[in-house]
Amino acid sequence: MIWTIYKKELIDSLRDRKTIMLSILIPMLFSLGMVFFYEAFFFKDSTENYTVAVENTIDDKTYDWFSNLESVTVSKVTDPIQTVKDGEATIALYADQDFLNQIEQGGSPAIDIYVDQFSQKGELATSTINSHLNTLKETVQQKRYEDYNLDADAFEPFLFSINSISESEEDTSSFLLSILAPLIIVMSIITGGIPTSNDLFAGEKERNTMEALLMTPVKRTNILFGKWLTVSTLSTFSGIFATVMFVITTKLFTEGLTNVIPDDKVAPFIGVMSIGILAFAPLISSIMMMLSLLANTVKEAGNYVSPLSMLAMIPFFLLMGLSVNEITTTHFLIPFFNIFALIKQLIFGVYSIESIGMVVASSVLVIAILFLLGSFMFKKDRWVLGKGA
């Protein structure tokens, strides 16, 4: 009987164009759009150009030196700071008169840079100018050491360096994908089940067809299980489809992200990710089912379910700043956290049976609890039939 209900509800859902749109087309377009955006934004070849406003009175030699710097366009103005405030320049620069001549004569002229601290472009421009000035400073210092016959090492009490423990040049791309993949996959799972969940519970109450269904000689638990299984199936299908599209897009249509998932890891990645989706989709479906039971109309159910997408992203932001080595057992045991932790591990090439087992076990336990709560609600006419019951 459960199979009959499940088959009927699934076929009816797949006949709905809205379901196809949300379960297949939107995840596909979302995957393509996000991957192409990341590729274009983080791996663009063009170099940012910054406009530096200087005073009209700046000497020609200093002006020419700054004008020849890469990624810098120098503009002579009356009031450099006001020019930045007006949005016509990125930073304002004030240099002592005859700046370079003073340096050549052994002086110590000053440069003052003014930047909007809330402007990311301004901070990048400042970093660029600072890099060029530091290079000039080191060159001048070395020349002065030689002129005065001084040992440069005597003025360097110690040396230090900062090195990355990363072993691969693909780690930056892996980090970017560890941000992108959870957004695509988890959001696809959620959006894939929302329309069906809202329709199978709140929708039937709104159309007054739920009462007729309950009058059939079928246990309420079986009806609930069939409907829940339908929502879970569509959420799972949407998540797996999004995963496959994500892999295809990154492998075939990108350059900077294509090697993050090696060719020999494509099948294991999709396989393990599918296991994670099979654990997460029924969990999120259970929550959507209960929220839909609380609603009396599809519109009301949409209002209840909408915040779920935002709440589901909280673990994503909390885990974003953790490296794959900092993810602990706790993260794999907490629902919602575990799917994000698993995706991050897979993106960085970590395939752990223990992690997969903890994700599945913890999810199954929570699913059982949520389904029992949903079953309790489904047995109460006030939740099943809505107002007036």
Coordinates of C-alpha atoms in Angstrom, one line a residue:
M1 CA 0.0 0.0 0.0
I2 CA 2.9 2.4 0.8
W3 CA 4.3 1.7 -2.7
T4 CA 1.0 2.4 -4.3
I5 CA 0.7 5.8 -2.5
Y6 CA 4.3 6.6 -3.2
K7 CA 4.1 5.8 -6.9
K8 CA 0.9 7.8 -7.3
E9 CA 2.2 10.9 -5.6
L10 CA 5.6 10.7 -7.4
I11 CA 3.9 10.5 -10.8
D12 CA 1.5 13.3 -10.0
S13 CA 4.4 15.5 -8.8
L14 CA 6.5 14.8 -11.9
R15 CA 3.6 15.8 -14.1
D16 CA 3.7 19.2 -12.5
R17 CA 5.9 21.6 -14.6
K18 CA 6.7 23.6 -11.4
T19 CA 8.2 20.5 -9.9
I20 CA 10.4 19.9 -13.0
M21 CA 11.5 23.5 -13.0
L22 CA 12.5 23.5 -9.3
S23 CA 14.0 20.0 -9.2
I24 CA 15.9 19.9 -12.5
L25 CA 16.1 23.2 -14.4
I26 CA 16.8 25.6 -11.5
P27 CA 19.6 23.4 -10.0
M28 CA 21.1 23.1 -13.5
L29 CA 21.1 26.8 -14.1
F30 CA 22.2 27.6 -10.6
S31 CA 25.2 25.3 -10.9
L32 CA 26.2 26.7 -14.3
G33 CA 25.7 30.3 -13.2
M34 CA 27.6 30.0 -9.9
V35 CA 30.5 28.1 -11.4
F36 CA 30.9 30.5 -14.3
F37 CA 30.7 33.5 -11.9
Y38 CA 33.4 32.1 -9.6
E39 CA 35.6 31.3 -12.6
A40 CA 35.2 34.8 -14.0
F41 CA 35.6 36.6 -10.7
F42 CA 38.5 34.7 -9.2
F43 CA 40.4 33.7 -12.2
K44 CA 40.0 36.7 -14.5
D45 CA 43.1 37.6 -16.5
S46 CA 42.6 41.4 -16.5
T47 CA 44.5 43.5 -14.0
E48 CA 42.6 46.0 -12.0
N49 CA 43.6 49.6 -12.7
Y50 CA 43.6 52.2 -9.9
T51 CA 43.3 56.0 -10.2
V52 CA 45.6 57.9 -7.9
A53 CA 44.8 61.6 -7.3
V54 CA 47.9 63.8 -6.8
E55 CA 48.3 67.6 -6.4
N56 CA 48.7 69.8 -9.4
T57 CA 52.0 71.0 -7.9
I58 CA 53.7 67.6 -7.9
D59 CA 57.1 67.8 -9.7
D60 CA 57.3 66.1 -13.1
K61 CA 60.0 63.6 -12.2
T62 CA 57.8 62.2 -9.3
Y63 CA 54.7 62.3 -11.5
D64 CA 56.4 60.3 -14.2
W65 CA 57.6 57.7 -11.8
F66 CA 54.2 57.0 -10.4
S67 CA 52.7 57.2 -13.9
N68 CA 54.9 54.4 -15.1
L69 CA 53.8 52.0 -12.3
E70 CA 51.8 49.0 -13.4
S71 CA 48.0 49.2 -12.7
V72 CA 48.2 52.8 -11.8
T73 CA 46.7 55.9 -13.5
V74 CA 47.8 59.2 -12.0
S75 CA 45.5 62.2 -12.1
K76 CA 46.6 65.8 -11.2
V77 CA 43.8 67.6 -9.3
T78 CA 43.4 70.6 -7.1
D79 CA 42.1 68.6 -4.1
P80 CA 43.0 64.9 -4.1
I81 CA 41.0 64.0 -1.0
Q82 CA 37.9 65.6 -2.3
T83 CA 38.4 63.8 -5.6
V84 CA 38.4 60.5 -3.8
K85 CA 35.2 61.5 -1.9
D86 CA 33.6 62.3 -5.2
G87 CA 34.4 58.8 -6.5
E88 CA 36.6 60.1 -9.3
A89 CA 39.8 58.5 -7.8
T90 CA 40.6 55.4 -5.8
I91 CA 43.2 57.0 -3.4
A92 CA 44.7 60.4 -2.7
L93 CA 48.5 60.7 -2.6
Y94 CA 50.5 63.6 -1.3
A95 CA 54.3 63.6 -1.9
D96 CA 56.9 66.1 -0.7
Q97 CA 58.1 68.4 -3.5
D98 CA 61.0 67.0 -5.5
F99 CA 60.4 63.6 -3.8
L100 CA 62.8 61.6 -5.9
N101 CA 65.5 64.4 -6.0
Q102 CA 65.5 64.5 -2.2
I103 CA 66.0 60.7 -2.1
E104 CA 68.9 60.9 -4.5
Q105 CA 70.5 63.7 -2.3
G106 CA 70.2 61.5 0.8
G107 CA 67.1 63.0 2.2
S108 CA 64.0 61.4 3.7
P109 CA 60.9 62.9 2.0
A110 CA 57.4 61.8 3.0
I111 CA 54.4 60.4 1.2
D112 CA 50.9 60.4 2.7
I113 CA 48.2 58.2 1.3
Y114 CA 44.5 58.8 2.0
V115 CA 42.0 56.0 1.4
D116 CA 38.4 55.2 2.2
Q117 CA 38.8 52.4 4.7
F118 CA 35.4 50.9 3.7
S119 CA 36.5 50.6 0.0
Q120 CA 37.9 47.2 -0.9
K121 CA 39.3 48.7 -4.2
G122 CA 40.9 51.4 -2.1
E123 CA 42.6 48.9 0.1
L124 CA 43.9 47.0 -2.9
A125 CA 45.2 50.2 -4.5
T126 CA 47.0 51.1 -1.3
S127 CA 48.6 47.7 -1.2
T128 CA 49.7 48.1 -4.8
I129 CA 51.3 51.5 -4.2
N130 CA 52.8 50.3 -0.9
S131 CA 54.4 47.4 -2.7
H132 CA 56.0 49.7 -5.3
L133 CA 57.2 52.1 -2.7
N134 CA 58.8 49.3 -0.6
T135 CA 60.7 48.1 -3.7
L136 CA 62.0 51.6 -4.2
K137 CA 62.9 51.9 -0.5
E138 CA 64.9 48.7 -0.6
T139 CA 66.7 49.8 -3.7
V140 CA 67.6 53.1 -2.2
Q141 CA 68.7 51.5 1.1
Q142 CA 71.0 49.1 -0.7
K143 CA 72.6 51.9 -2.7
R144 CA 73.2 53.9 0.4
Y145 CA 74.8 50.9 2.1
E146 CA 77.2 50.7 -0.8
D147 CA 77.9 54.4 -0.9
Y148 CA 78.8 54.5 2.8
N149 CA 80.6 51.1 2.6
L150 CA 78.3 49.5 5.1
D151 CA 77.4 45.9 5.5
A152 CA 73.6 45.6 4.9
D153 CA 73.5 42.4 7.0
A154 CA 74.5 44.3 10.0
F155 CA 71.2 46.2 9.9
E156 CA 69.2 42.9 9.6
P157 CA 69.2 41.4 13.1
F158 CA 67.2 38.4 11.9
L159 CA 65.2 37.1 9.0
F160 CA 61.8 35.4 9.0
S161 CA 59.5 34.0 6.4
I162 CA 55.9 32.8 6.2
N163 CA 55.3 29.7 4.3
S164 CA 52.1 27.7 3.4
I165 CA 51.8 24.1 4.4
S166 CA 49.7 23.5 1.2
E167 CA 51.3 20.9 -1.0
S168 CA 49.4 21.7 -4.1
E169 CA 48.8 24.8 -6.3
E170 CA 45.1 23.6 -6.5
D171 CA 44.4 24.4 -2.9
T172 CA 43.1 27.9 -3.7
S173 CA 40.8 26.4 -6.2
S174 CA 39.8 23.8 -3.7
F175 CA 39.0 26.5 -1.2
L176 CA 36.8 28.3 -3.7
L177 CA 34.9 25.1 -4.6
S178 CA 34.5 24.2 -0.9
I179 CA 32.5 27.5 -0.7
L180 CA 30.6 27.0 -3.9
A181 CA 29.7 23.3 -3.8
P182 CA 27.7 23.4 -0.5
L183 CA 25.7 26.3 -1.8
I184 CA 24.7 24.5 -5.0
I185 CA 24.1 21.1 -3.6
V186 CA 22.3 21.9 -0.3
M187 CA 20.2 24.6 -1.9
S188 CA 19.2 22.2 -4.7
I189 CA 18.2 19.6 -2.1
I190 CA 16.0 22.1 -0.3
T191 CA 14.4 23.7 -3.4
G192 CA 13.8 20.3 -5.0
G193 CA 11.4 19.2 -2.2
I194 CA 9.7 22.5 -1.3
P195 CA 6.9 22.5 -4.0
T196 CA 6.0 18.9 -3.6
S197 CA 6.0 19.1 0.2
N198 CA 3.8 22.2 0.2
D199 CA 1.4 20.6 -2.3
L200 CA 1.1 17.1 -0.7
F201 CA 0.1 18.5 2.7
A202 CA -1.0 22.1 2.8
G203 CA -2.1 21.9 -0.8
E204 CA -4.4 19.0 -0.2
K205 CA -5.9 20.8 2.9
E206 CA -6.5 23.9 0.8
R207 CA -8.2 21.8 -2.0
N208 CA -10.2 19.8 0.6
T209 CA -8.9 16.5 -0.8
M210 CA -7.1 15.4 2.4
E211 CA -10.3 14.3 4.1
A212 CA -11.3 12.1 1.2
L213 CA -7.9 10.5 1.3
L214 CA -8.2 9.8 5.0
M215 CA -11.5 8.0 4.4
T216 CA -9.8 5.3 2.4
P217 CA -9.0 2.0 4.2
V218 CA -5.3 3.0 4.5
K219 CA -3.5 3.6 7.7
R220 CA -2.5 7.2 8.2
T221 CA 1.0 6.2 8.9
N222 CA 1.2 4.5 5.5
I223 CA -0.2 7.6 3.8
L224 CA 2.3 9.8 5.6
F225 CA 5.2 7.5 4.7
G226 CA 4.2 7.5 1.1
K227 CA 4.0 11.3 0.9
W228 CA 7.2 11.7 2.9
L229 CA 9.0 9.2 0.6
T230 CA 7.9 11.2 -2.4
V231 CA 9.3 14.5 -1.0
S232 CA 12.5 12.7 0.0
T233 CA 12.9 11.2 -3.5
L234 CA 12.5 14.5 -5.3
S235 CA 14.9 16.3 -2.9
T236 CA 17.4 13.4 -3.4
F237 CA 17.1 13.5 -7.1
S238 CA 17.5 17.2 -7.2
G239 CA 20.6 17.0 -5.0
I240 CA 22.3 14.2 -7.1
F241 CA 21.4 16.0 -10.3
A242 CA 23.0 19.2 -9.0
T243 CA 26.1 17.3 -8.0
V244 CA 26.5 15.7 -11.4
M245 CA 25.9 19.1 -13.1
F246 CA 28.4 20.7 -10.7
V247 CA 31.1 18.1 -11.6
I248 CA 30.4 18.3 -15.3
T249 CA 30.5 22.1 -15.3
T250 CA 33.8 22.4 -13.4
K251 CA 35.5 19.7 -15.4
L252 CA 34.4 20.7 -18.9
F253 CA 33.7 24.4 -18.8
T254 CA 36.3 25.9 -16.5
E255 CA 40.1 26.3 -16.5
G256 CA 41.0 27.4 -12.9
L257 CA 38.6 24.8 -11.2
T258 CA 38.9 21.9 -13.6
N259 CA 41.6 20.0 -11.7
V260 CA 40.2 20.3 -8.2
I261 CA 38.4 16.9 -8.6
P262 CA 40.9 14.6 -10.4
D263 CA 39.5 12.4 -13.2
D264 CA 40.0 9.3 -11.2
K265 CA 38.0 10.8 -8.3
V266 CA 34.9 11.9 -10.2
A267 CA 33.0 8.6 -9.7
P268 CA 34.0 8.3 -5.9
F269 CA 33.1 12.0 -5.4
I270 CA 29.6 11.6 -6.9
G271 CA 29.1 8.2 -5.2
V272 CA 30.0 9.5 -1.7
M273 CA 28.2 12.7 -2.2
S274 CA 25.1 10.7 -3.2
I275 CA 25.3 8.8 0.1
G276 CA 25.4 12.1 2.0
I277 CA 22.5 13.4 0.0
L278 CA 20.5 10.2 0.7
A279 CA 21.1 11.0 4.4
F280 CA 20.4 14.7 4.3
A281 CA 17.4 14.8 1.9
P282 CA 15.0 12.7 4.0
L283 CA 16.0 14.8 7.0
I284 CA 15.2 18.2 5.4
S285 CA 12.1 16.6 3.9
S286 CA 10.9 15.6 7.4
I287 CA 11.2 19.2 8.5
M288 CA 9.4 20.5 5.4
M289 CA 6.6 17.9 5.9
M290 CA 6.0 19.1 9.4
L291 CA 6.0 22.8 8.4
S292 CA 3.5 22.0 5.6
L293 CA 1.3 20.2 8.1
L294 CA 1.2 23.4 10.2
A295 CA 0.0 25.4 7.3
N296 CA -3.5 25.6 5.9
T297 CA -2.6 26.9 2.4
V298 CA 0.3 26.5 0.0
K299 CA 1.1 30.2 0.4
E300 CA 1.2 29.8 4.2
A301 CA 3.4 26.8 3.8
G302 CA 5.8 28.8 1.6
N303 CA 6.0 31.4 4.3
Y304 CA 7.0 28.7 6.8
V305 CA 9.5 27.0 4.6
S306 CA 11.3 30.1 3.2
P307 CA 13.3 30.8 6.4
L308 CA 14.5 27.2 6.3
S309 CA 16.8 28.0 3.5
M310 CA 18.5 30.7 5.4
L311 CA 18.7 28.7 8.6
A312 CA 20.2 25.8 6.7
M313 CA 23.1 28.1 5.7
I314 CA 24.2 28.9 9.2
P315 CA 26.5 25.8 9.4
F316 CA 27.9 26.8 6.0
F317 CA 29.1 30.2 7.4
L318 CA 30.3 28.7 10.6
L319 CA 32.4 26.1 8.8
M320 CA 33.7 28.5 6.1
G321 CA 36.6 29.6 8.2
L322 CA 37.8 26.1 9.2
S323 CA 40.4 24.2 7.3
V324 CA 39.6 20.6 6.4
N325 CA 42.1 19.6 9.1
E326 CA 40.1 21.5 11.8
I327 CA 36.9 19.6 11.2
T328 CA 36.2 17.4 14.1
T329 CA 34.0 14.4 14.9
T330 CA 31.4 16.7 16.4
H331 CA 30.8 18.4 13.1
F332 CA 29.9 15.0 11.5
L333 CA 27.5 14.2 14.3
I334 CA 25.4 17.4 14.2
P335 CA 22.6 17.4 11.6
F336 CA 23.0 20.1 8.9
F337 CA 26.7 20.6 10.0
N338 CA 27.5 17.1 8.8
I339 CA 26.6 17.5 5.2
F340 CA 28.6 20.7 4.9
A341 CA 31.6 19.1 6.6
L342 CA 31.3 16.1 4.3
I343 CA 31.3 18.2 1.2
K344 CA 34.3 20.2 2.4
Q345 CA 36.2 16.9 3.0
L346 CA 35.4 15.6 -0.4
I347 CA 36.4 18.8 -2.2
F348 CA 39.9 18.6 -0.5
G349 CA 40.2 14.9 -1.5
V350 CA 39.6 13.4 1.9
Y351 CA 37.5 10.2 1.7
S352 CA 36.8 8.9 5.2
I353 CA 34.6 5.9 5.9
E354 CA 34.3 7.0 9.5
S355 CA 33.0 10.4 8.4
I356 CA 30.5 9.0 6.0
G357 CA 29.3 6.5 8.7
M358 CA 28.8 9.3 11.3
V359 CA 26.9 11.4 8.8
V360 CA 24.5 8.6 7.9
A361 CA 24.1 7.3 11.5
S362 CA 23.4 10.8 13.0
S363 CA 21.0 11.7 10.2
V364 CA 19.1 8.4 10.4
L365 CA 18.6 9.0 14.2
V366 CA 17.3 12.5 13.7
I367 CA 15.1 11.4 10.7
A368 CA 13.5 8.8 12.9
I369 CA 12.7 11.3 15.6
L370 CA 11.3 13.9 13.2
F371 CA 9.2 11.3 11.4
L372 CA 7.7 10.2 14.7
L373 CA 6.8 13.8 15.5
G374 CA 5.3 14.2 12.0
S375 CA 3.4 10.9 12.4
F376 CA 2.0 12.3 15.7
M377 CA 0.9 15.5 13.9
F378 CA -0.6 13.5 11.0
K379 CA -2.8 11.6 13.4
K380 CA -4.4 14.8 14.7
D381 CA -7.2 16.2 12.6
R382 CA -6.3 19.8 13.6
W383 CA -3.0 19.4 11.7
V384 CA -4.2 17.2 8.9
L385 CA -7.5 18.9 8.0
G386 CA -6.6 22.4 9.0
K387 CA -9.0 25.0 10.3
G388 CA -12.4 23.9 11.5
A389 CA -11.3 20.3 12.1

